[in-house]
XYZ file of C-alpha atoms in Angstrom:
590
model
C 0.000 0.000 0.000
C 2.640 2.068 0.650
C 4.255 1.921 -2.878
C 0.965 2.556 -4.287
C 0.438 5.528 -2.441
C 4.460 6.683 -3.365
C 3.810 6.391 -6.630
C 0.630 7.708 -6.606
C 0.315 9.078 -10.104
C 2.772 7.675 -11.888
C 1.863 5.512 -14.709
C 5.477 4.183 -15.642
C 6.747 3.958 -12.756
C 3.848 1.478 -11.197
C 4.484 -0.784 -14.415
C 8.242 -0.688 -13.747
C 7.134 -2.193 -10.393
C 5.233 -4.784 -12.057
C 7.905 -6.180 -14.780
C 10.774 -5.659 -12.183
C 8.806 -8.923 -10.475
C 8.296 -10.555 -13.740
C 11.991 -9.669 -14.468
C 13.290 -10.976 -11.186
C 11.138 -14.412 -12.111
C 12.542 -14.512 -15.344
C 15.928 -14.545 -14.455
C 16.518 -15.348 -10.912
C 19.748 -13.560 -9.352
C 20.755 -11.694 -12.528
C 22.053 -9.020 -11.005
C 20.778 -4.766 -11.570
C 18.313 -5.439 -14.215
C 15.951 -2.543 -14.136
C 13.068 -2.606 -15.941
C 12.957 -0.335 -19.200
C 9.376 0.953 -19.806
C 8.608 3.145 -21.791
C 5.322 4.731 -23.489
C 4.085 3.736 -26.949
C 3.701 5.362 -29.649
C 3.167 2.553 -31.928
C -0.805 0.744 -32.128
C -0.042 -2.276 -30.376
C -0.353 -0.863 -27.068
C -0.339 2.083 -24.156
C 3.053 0.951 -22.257
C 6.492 -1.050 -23.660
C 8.754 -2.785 -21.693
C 12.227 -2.937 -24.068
C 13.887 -5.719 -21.590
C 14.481 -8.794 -24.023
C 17.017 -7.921 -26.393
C 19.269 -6.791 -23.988
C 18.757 -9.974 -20.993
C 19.547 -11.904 -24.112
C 22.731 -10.708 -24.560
C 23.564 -11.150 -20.814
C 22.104 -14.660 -20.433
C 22.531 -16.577 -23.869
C 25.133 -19.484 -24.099
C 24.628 -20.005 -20.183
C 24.411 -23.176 -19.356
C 20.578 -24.094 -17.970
C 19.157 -21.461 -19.981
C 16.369 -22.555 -22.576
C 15.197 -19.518 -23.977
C 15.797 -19.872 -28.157
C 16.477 -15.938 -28.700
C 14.771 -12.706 -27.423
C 11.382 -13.035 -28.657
C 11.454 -16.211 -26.061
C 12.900 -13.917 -23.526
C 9.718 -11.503 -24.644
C 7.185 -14.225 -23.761
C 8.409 -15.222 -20.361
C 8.822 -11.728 -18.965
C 4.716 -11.753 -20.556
C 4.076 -14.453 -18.612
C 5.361 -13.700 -15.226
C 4.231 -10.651 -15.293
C 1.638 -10.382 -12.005
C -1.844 -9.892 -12.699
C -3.016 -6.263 -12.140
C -5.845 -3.947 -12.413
C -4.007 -1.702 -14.240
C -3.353 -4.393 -17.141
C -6.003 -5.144 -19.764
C -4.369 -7.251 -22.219
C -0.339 -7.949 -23.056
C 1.291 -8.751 -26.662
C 4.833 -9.924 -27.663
C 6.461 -8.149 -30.687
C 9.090 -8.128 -32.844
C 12.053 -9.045 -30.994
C 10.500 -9.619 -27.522
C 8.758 -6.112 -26.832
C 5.805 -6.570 -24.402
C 3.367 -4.216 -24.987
C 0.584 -3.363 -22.255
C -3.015 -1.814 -22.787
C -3.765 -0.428 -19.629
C -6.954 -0.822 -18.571
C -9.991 1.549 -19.402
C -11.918 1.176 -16.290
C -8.821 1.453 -13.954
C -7.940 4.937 -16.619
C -10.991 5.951 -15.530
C -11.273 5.409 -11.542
C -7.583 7.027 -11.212
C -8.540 10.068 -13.268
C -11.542 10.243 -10.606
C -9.613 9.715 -7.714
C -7.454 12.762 -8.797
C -10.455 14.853 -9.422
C -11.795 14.162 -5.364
C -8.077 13.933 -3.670
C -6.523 16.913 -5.836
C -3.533 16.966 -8.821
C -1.117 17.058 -5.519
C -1.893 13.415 -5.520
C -0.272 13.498 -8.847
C 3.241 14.870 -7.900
C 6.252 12.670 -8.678
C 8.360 11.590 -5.766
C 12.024 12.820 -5.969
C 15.048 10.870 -3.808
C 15.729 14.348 -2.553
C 14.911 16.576 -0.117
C 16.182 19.806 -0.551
C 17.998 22.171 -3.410
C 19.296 24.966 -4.057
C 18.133 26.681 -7.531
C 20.678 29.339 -8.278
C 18.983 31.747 -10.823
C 18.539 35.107 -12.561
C 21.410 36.696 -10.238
C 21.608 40.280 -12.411
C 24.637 42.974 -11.300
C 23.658 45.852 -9.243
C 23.489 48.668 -10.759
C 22.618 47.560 -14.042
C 19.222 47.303 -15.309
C 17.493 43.965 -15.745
C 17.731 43.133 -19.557
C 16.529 40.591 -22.105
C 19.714 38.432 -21.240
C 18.208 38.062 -17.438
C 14.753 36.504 -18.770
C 15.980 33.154 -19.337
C 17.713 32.473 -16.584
C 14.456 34.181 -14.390
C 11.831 31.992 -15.990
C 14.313 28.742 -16.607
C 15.051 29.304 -13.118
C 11.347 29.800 -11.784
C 10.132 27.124 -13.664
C 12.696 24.359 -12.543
C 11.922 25.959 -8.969
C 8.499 25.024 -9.154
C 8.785 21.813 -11.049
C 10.629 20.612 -8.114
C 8.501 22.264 -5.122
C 5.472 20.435 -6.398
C 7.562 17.296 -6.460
C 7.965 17.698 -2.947
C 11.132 18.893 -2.887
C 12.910 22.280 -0.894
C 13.706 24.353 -2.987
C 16.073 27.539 -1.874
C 15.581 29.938 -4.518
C 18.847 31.785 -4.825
C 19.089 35.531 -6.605
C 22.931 35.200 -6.643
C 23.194 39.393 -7.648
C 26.268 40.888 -8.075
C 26.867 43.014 -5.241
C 30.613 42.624 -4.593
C 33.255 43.978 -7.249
C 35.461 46.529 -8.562
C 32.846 48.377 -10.035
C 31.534 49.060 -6.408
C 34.439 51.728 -5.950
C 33.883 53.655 -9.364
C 30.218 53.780 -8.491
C 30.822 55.178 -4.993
C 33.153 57.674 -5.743
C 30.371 59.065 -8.280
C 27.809 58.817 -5.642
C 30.058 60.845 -3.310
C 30.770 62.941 -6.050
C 27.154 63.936 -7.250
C 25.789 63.749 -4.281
C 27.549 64.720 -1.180
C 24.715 64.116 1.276
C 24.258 60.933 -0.184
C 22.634 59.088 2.617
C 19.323 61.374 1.542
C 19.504 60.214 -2.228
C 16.282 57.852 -3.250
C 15.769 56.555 -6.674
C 14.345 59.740 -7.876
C 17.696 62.036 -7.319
C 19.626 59.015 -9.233
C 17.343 58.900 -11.925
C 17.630 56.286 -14.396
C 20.906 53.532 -12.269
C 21.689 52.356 -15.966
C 22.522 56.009 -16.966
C 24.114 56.346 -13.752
C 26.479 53.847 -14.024
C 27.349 54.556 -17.410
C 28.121 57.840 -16.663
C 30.489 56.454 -13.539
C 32.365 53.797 -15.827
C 33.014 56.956 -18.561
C 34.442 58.646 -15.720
C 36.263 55.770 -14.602
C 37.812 55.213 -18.595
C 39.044 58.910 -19.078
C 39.986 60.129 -15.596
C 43.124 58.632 -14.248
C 42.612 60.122 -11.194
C 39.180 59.373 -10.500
C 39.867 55.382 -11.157
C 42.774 55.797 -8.314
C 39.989 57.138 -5.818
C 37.785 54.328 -7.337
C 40.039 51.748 -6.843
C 41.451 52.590 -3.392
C 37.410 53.341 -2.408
C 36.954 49.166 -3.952
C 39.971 48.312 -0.744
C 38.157 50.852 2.235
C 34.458 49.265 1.028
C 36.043 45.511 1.261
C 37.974 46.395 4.529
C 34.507 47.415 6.411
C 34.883 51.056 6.169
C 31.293 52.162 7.588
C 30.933 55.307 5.088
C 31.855 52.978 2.006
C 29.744 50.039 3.557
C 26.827 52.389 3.726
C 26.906 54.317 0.670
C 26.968 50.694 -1.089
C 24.156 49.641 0.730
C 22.363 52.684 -0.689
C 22.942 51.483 -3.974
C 22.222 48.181 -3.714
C 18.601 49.115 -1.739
C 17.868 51.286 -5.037
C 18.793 48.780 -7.577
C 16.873 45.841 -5.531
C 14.004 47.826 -5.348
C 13.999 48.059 -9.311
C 14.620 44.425 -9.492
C 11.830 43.716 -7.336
C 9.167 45.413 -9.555
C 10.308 43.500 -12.406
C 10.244 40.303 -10.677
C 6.523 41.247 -9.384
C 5.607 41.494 -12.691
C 6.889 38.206 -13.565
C 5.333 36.524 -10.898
C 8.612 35.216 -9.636
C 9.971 34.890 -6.124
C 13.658 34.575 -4.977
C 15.888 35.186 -1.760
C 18.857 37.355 -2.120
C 22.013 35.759 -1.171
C 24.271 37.910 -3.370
C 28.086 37.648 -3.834
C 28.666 40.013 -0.642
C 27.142 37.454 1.954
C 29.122 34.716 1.204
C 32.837 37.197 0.949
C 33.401 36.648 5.122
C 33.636 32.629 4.318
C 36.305 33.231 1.394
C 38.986 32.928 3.756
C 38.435 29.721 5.438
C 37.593 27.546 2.631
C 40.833 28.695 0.656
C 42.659 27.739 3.694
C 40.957 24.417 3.933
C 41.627 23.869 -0.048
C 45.159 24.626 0.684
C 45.511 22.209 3.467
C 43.783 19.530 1.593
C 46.979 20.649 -1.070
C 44.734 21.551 -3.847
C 46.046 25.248 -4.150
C 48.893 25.905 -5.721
C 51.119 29.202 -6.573
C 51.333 30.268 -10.543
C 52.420 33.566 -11.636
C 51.982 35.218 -8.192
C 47.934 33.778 -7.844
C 46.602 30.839 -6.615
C 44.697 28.503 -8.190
C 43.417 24.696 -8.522
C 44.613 22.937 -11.979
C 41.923 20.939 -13.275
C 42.735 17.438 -14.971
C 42.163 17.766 -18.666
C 41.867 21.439 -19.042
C 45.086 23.633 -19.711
C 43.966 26.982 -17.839
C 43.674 26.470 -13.934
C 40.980 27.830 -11.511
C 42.569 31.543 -10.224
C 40.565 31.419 -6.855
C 42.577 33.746 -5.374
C 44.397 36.579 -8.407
C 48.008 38.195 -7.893
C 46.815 41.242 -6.657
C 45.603 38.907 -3.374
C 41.913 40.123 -4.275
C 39.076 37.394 -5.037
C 36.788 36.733 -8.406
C 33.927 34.687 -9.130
C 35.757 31.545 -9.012
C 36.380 32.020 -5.008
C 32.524 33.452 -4.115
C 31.393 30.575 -6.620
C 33.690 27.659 -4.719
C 32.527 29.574 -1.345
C 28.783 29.803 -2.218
C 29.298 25.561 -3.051
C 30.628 24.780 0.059
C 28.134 26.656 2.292
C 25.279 25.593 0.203
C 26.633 21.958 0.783
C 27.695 22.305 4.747
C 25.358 24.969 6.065
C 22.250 24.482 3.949
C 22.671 20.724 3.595
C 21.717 20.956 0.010
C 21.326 17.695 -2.163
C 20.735 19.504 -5.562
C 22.627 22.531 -6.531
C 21.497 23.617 -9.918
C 23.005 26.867 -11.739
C 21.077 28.588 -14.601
C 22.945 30.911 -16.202
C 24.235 30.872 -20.052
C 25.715 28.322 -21.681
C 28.866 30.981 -22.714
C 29.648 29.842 -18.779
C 30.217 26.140 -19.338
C 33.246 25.576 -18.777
C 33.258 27.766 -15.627
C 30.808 25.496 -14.023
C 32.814 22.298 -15.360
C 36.076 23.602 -14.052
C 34.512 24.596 -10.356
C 32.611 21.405 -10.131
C 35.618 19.552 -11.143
C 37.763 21.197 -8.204
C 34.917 20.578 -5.781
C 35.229 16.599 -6.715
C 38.933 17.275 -5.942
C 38.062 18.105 -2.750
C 35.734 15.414 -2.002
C 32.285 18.252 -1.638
C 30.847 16.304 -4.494
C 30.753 12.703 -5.426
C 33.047 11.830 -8.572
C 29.767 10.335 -9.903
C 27.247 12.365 -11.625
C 24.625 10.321 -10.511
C 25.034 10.143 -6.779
C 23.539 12.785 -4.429
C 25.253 15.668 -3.474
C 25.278 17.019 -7.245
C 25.780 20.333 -8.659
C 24.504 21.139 -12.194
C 24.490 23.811 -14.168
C 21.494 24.296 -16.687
C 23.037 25.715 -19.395
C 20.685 28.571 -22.435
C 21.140 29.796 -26.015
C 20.970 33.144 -26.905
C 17.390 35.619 -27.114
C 18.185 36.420 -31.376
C 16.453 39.393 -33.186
C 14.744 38.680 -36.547
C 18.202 39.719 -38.292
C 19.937 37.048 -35.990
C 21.886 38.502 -34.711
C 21.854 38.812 -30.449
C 18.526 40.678 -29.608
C 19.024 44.852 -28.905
C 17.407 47.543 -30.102
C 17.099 49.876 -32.600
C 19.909 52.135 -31.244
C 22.034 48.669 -30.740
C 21.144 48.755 -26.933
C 20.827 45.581 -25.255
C 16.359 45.741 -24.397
C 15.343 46.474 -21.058
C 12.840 43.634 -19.441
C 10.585 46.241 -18.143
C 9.997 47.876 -21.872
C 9.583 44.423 -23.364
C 6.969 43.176 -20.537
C 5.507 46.439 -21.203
C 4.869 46.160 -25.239
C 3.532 42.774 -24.789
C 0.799 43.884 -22.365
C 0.052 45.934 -25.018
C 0.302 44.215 -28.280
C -2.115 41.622 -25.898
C -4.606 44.503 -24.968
C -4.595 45.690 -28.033
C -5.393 42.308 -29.791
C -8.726 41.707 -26.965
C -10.103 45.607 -27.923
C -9.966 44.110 -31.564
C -12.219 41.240 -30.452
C -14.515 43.273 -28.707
C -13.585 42.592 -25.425
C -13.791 46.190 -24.133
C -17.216 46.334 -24.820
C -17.777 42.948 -22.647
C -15.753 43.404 -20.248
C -14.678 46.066 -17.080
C -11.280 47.888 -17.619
C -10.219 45.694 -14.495
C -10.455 42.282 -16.299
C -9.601 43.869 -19.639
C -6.133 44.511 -17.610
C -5.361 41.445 -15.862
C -6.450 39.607 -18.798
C -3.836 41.455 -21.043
C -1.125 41.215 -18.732
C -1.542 37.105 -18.063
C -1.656 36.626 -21.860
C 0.818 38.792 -22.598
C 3.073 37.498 -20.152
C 2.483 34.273 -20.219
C 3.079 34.398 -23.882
C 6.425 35.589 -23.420
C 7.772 32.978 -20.863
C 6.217 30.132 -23.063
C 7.816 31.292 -26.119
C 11.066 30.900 -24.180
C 10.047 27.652 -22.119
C 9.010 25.386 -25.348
C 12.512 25.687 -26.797
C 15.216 23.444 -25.688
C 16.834 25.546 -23.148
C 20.301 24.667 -24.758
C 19.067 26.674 -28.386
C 18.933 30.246 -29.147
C 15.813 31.214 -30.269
C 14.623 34.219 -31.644
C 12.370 36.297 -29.969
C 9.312 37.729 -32.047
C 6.307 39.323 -30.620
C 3.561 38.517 -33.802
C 4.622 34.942 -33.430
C 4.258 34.717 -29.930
C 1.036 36.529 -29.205
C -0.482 34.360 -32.168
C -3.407 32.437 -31.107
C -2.961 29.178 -33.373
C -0.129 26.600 -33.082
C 2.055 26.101 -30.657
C 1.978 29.288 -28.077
C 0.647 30.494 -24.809
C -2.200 32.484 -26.144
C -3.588 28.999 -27.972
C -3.051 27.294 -24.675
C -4.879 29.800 -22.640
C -7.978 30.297 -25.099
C -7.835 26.375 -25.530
C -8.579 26.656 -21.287
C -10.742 29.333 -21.179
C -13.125 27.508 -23.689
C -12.946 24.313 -21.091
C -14.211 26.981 -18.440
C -16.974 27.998 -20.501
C -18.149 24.703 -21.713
C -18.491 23.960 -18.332
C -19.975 26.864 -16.969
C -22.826 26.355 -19.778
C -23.635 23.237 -18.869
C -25.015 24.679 -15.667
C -23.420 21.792 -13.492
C -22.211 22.049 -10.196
C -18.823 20.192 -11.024
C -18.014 19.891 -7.210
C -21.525 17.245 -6.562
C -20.362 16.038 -10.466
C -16.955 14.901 -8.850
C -18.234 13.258 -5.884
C -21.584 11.749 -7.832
C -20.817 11.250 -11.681
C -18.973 8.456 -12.979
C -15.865 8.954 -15.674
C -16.203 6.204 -18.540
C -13.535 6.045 -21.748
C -15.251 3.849 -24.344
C -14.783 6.240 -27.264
C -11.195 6.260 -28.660
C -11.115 9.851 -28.060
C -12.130 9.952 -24.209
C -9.417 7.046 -24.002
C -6.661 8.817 -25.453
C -7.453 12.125 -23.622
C -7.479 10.131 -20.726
C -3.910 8.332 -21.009
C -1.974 11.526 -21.700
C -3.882 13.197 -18.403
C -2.659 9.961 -16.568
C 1.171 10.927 -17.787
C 1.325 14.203 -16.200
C 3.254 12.944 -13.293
C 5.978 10.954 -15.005
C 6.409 14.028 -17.456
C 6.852 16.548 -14.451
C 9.669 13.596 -13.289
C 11.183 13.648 -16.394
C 11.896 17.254 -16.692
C 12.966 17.984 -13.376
C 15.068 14.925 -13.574
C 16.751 16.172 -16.990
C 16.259 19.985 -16.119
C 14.409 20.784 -18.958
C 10.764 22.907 -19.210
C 9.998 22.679 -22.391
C 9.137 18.807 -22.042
C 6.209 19.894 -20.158
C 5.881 22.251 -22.834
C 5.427 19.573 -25.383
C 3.044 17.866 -22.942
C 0.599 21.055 -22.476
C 0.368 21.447 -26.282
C -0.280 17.587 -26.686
C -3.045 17.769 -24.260
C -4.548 20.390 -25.746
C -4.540 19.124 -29.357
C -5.970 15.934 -27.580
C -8.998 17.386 -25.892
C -9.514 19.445 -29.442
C -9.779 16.054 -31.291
C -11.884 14.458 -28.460
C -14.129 17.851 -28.058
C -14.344 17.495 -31.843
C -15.890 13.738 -31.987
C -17.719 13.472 -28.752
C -20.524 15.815 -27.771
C -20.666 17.143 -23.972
C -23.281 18.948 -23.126
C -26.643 17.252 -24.081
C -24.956 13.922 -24.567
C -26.330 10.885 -22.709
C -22.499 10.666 -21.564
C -22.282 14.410 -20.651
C -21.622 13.866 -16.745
C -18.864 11.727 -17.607
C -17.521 13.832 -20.585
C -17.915 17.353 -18.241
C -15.684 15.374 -15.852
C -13.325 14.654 -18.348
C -13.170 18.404 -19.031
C -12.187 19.255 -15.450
C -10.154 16.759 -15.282
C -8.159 18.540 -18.608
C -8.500 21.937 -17.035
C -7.151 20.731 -13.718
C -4.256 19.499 -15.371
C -3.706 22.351 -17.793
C -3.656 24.886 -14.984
C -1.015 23.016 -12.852
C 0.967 22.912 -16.158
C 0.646 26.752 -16.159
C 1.793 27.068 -12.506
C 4.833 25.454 -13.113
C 5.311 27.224 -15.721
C 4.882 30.948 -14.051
C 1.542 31.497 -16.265
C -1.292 33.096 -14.876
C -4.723 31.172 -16.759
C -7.172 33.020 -17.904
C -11.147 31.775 -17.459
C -12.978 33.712 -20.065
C -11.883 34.894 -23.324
């Protein structure tokens, strides 16, 4: 009972269960066979298992053994398999591939079950506890831009993926708050504004202009970087005037941040590269007592096997760089926050940053040397945000595109597309509003989430805001119309739940309801390989699967319609929690 109830929702892994028992009666004492199931997508069945060929390669020529060649091998694991509910009929093909057609009735009851106990019920079940996600992590200072989006909603979305798998998930905004350019923008603070502990946002004005205006300084005036550069020492030594005035800068800059994130939907905690500066020390000392640091041309670094630059992790100057915060923030994610995940999503430019760090924390036995065993750090790895020319996406005037600006046009390209259906006429200014912004939004997060994170993709607002094929704005009509249907139908859907009875004999209602039963193992598979857009691909597959079944099989009116309005729900309760991982907000009525 208790591996039923672990595995609540998940389809795969509850046949694995099964065949590993037919498996293990198979072949008794092979050793680590695990059972390879996977979903069809040929006709002769729901559910594969792909064991044969390969337990024929292990076991033929042994003495004792009578199978005559995997299709043998095929029929036993068949035939041991124990009976089950779940099962409806098996079939051998080919070269021993068992194929499974689950059972329409059992479909049916768990797709029930889920609509009474809740989609929570539905939530894979990780070997982990806890993790850290380490994402969007902009400079202070510098204005969130179109380069900070992936790693925001990559980030947010992985997040989430793993909170609903019952994980703990420390949500990291590594910012950069701890660097040379802290002196040069000081000194300009002092400069412009001598009271400066009465300065708000307002008296800066614009922090991008402000710190461009600070680094041109900084360029032309030799003796301006001097008092920059000693003002970078008196800030990092604790000086309470320096420690202050870059406190003030950091409080206007996060406050920026923080409306953008608002917008987004998105929620981090701050650790930034100041916090973890006072445990610099320590570690290099225990690095260099473990003899992993080394002198080279006045620095110290780590050399990494099979790479030809080392790890600087402390520079000849004696000052730090990311490579010490980064080793730092490692080990106290490790030790103090007993981490079991620690995931990075930044660019994929960084690559061999991450390789080389993660390689030196195997050195120094933080992380096992195999990938697979828990602790494990990974970085998650993104392409580039193109313009239509292809070219890496600025603007007109070759700047790199604010977030805010771009958030800002697609809440309006979205409002303006609704006032061109009529919706202003229908509708209060309110709802016109927050129904702009969610499909606006949403549409620019899924443009980004569908696409292999490791791809650059090109960002284009007609494409995205379209409302056919494969986008956000399809996805969200395609709900809102579920909504309706429902709400026509006059039904009280919570009595429905607990009263009507979901049946799947048309091939339509059947193959709607498989893919809603493979929303858990999908959730498992892209947390497990750190990638959204499989539940991307899953979202729009549902979608074009309640189309075909809305198509053939009338709801409302129907002698099945209690069954088929549950299906609906059913869809709609799925498609929302697909939205929630994914940072959309759904929209009800379009």
């Amino acid at each position: 009972m208790a591996a039923e109830q672990e595995n609540a929702g998940n389809l795969k892994r509850k046949l694995a269960k099964l065949f590993q028992l037919s498996l293990e009666a198979t072949v008794p004492g092979e050793p680590d066979i695990e059972p390879l199931v996977a979903a069809c997508t040929a006709k002769f069945g729901d559910y594969q298992c792909n064991n044969a060929m390969g337990l024929w390669s292990k076991i033929k020529g042994r003495p004792g053994i009578e199978f005559r060649g995997p299709p043998a091998v095929g029929q036993a694991i068949m035939k041991n398999l124990p009976q089950s509910e779940m099962i409806e009929s098996c079939s051998v093909a080919g070269p021993g591939f068992v194929n499974v057609v689950l059972s329409k009735n059992w479909m049916a009851q768990n797709i029930q079950k889920m609509l009474v106990d809740g989609i929570e019920t539905w939530a894979p079940k990780l070997s982990i506890k806890r993790a850290v996600v380490d994402f969007s992590s902009p400079n202070i200072a510098k204005e969130m831009h179109v380069g900070h989006l992936r790693s925001t909603i990559i980030g947010d979305t992985l997040a989430s993926m793993l909170e609903f798998s019952n994980v703990e998930v420390l949500r990291r905004n590594h910012v950069g708050d701890w660097g040379t350019q802290f002196g040069m923008l000081i000194e300009f603070l002092f400069e412009k504004f001598p009271n400066f502990e009465d300065v708000n946002e307002t008296a800066i004005g614009d922090l991008q202009a402000f710190y461009k205006e600070s680094k041109q300084r900084f360029d032309v005036d030799a003796e301006f970087k001097d008092r920059a550069q000693k003002a970078v020492v008196r800030l990092q030594s604790g000086e309470q005037l320096y420690r202050k005035a870059w406190a003030q800068i950091c409080e206007i800059s996060r406050r920026e941040f923080d409306q953008v994130y608002q917008r987004l939907g998105v929620h981090l905690e701050e650790k930034g590269e100041s916090f973890y500066n006072p445990y610099i020390p320590g570690v290099i000392e225990a690095l260099t007592n473990q003899g992993l640091v080394e002198e080279s041309k006045g620095a110290r670094v780590i050399f990494i096997e099979g790479i030809n630059i080392p790890l600087i992790v402390v520079k000849s100057d004696g000052g730090y760089n990311y490579a010490s915060t980064d080793m730092t923030a490692l080990w106290y994610r490790l030790t103090e926050e007993k981490a079991e995940w620690i995931i990075y999503v930044t660019d994929v430019g960084q690559q061999q940053h991450f390789d080389m760090f993660f390689k030196a924390a195997k050195r120094a036995g933080w992380l096992p040397a195999d990938d697979r065993q828990y602790p494990k750090a990974s970085h998650v790895g993104f392409g580039l945000v193109l313009g239509e020319d292809g070219k890496r996406f600025r603007t007109r005037s070759t700047e790199v595109v604010r977030l805010a600006d771009l958030l800002d046009e697609a809440k309006t390209r979205s409002k303006a597309a609704l006032i061109e259906r009529g919706k202003a006429a229908e509708w209060t200014e309110e709802e016109l509003e927050q129904t702009a912004e969610a499909v606006g939004y949403g549409a620019v997060k899924y443009a980004d989430l569908k696409n292999n994170r490791l791809t650059n993709y090109t960002f284009d607002f007609d494409q995205m805001l379209n409302d056919k094929g494969n986008t956000a704005v399809y996805l969200l009509y395609a709900h809102a119309r579920i909504c309706s249907i429902i709400r026509k139908s006059g039904k009280d859907m919570g009595e429905l739940k607990k009263t009507g009875k979901i049946v799947l004999d048309h091939a339509d209602e059947r193959a709607l309801g498989l893919h809603l039963l493979q929303f858990a193992e999908v959730v498992e598979e892209a947390c497990t390989n750190l990638l959204p857009n499989v539940l991307c691909e899953y979202l729009y597959n549902l979608s074009e699967n309640y189309t075909r079944f809305y198509s053939n099989c009338q709801v409302v009116g129907s002698a099945e319609e209690t069954s088929r309005l549950l299906l609906c729900e059913a869809t709609a309760v799925v498609m929302r929690k697909c939205f929630f991982l994914l940072g959309i907000k759904p929209v009800y009525k379009i």
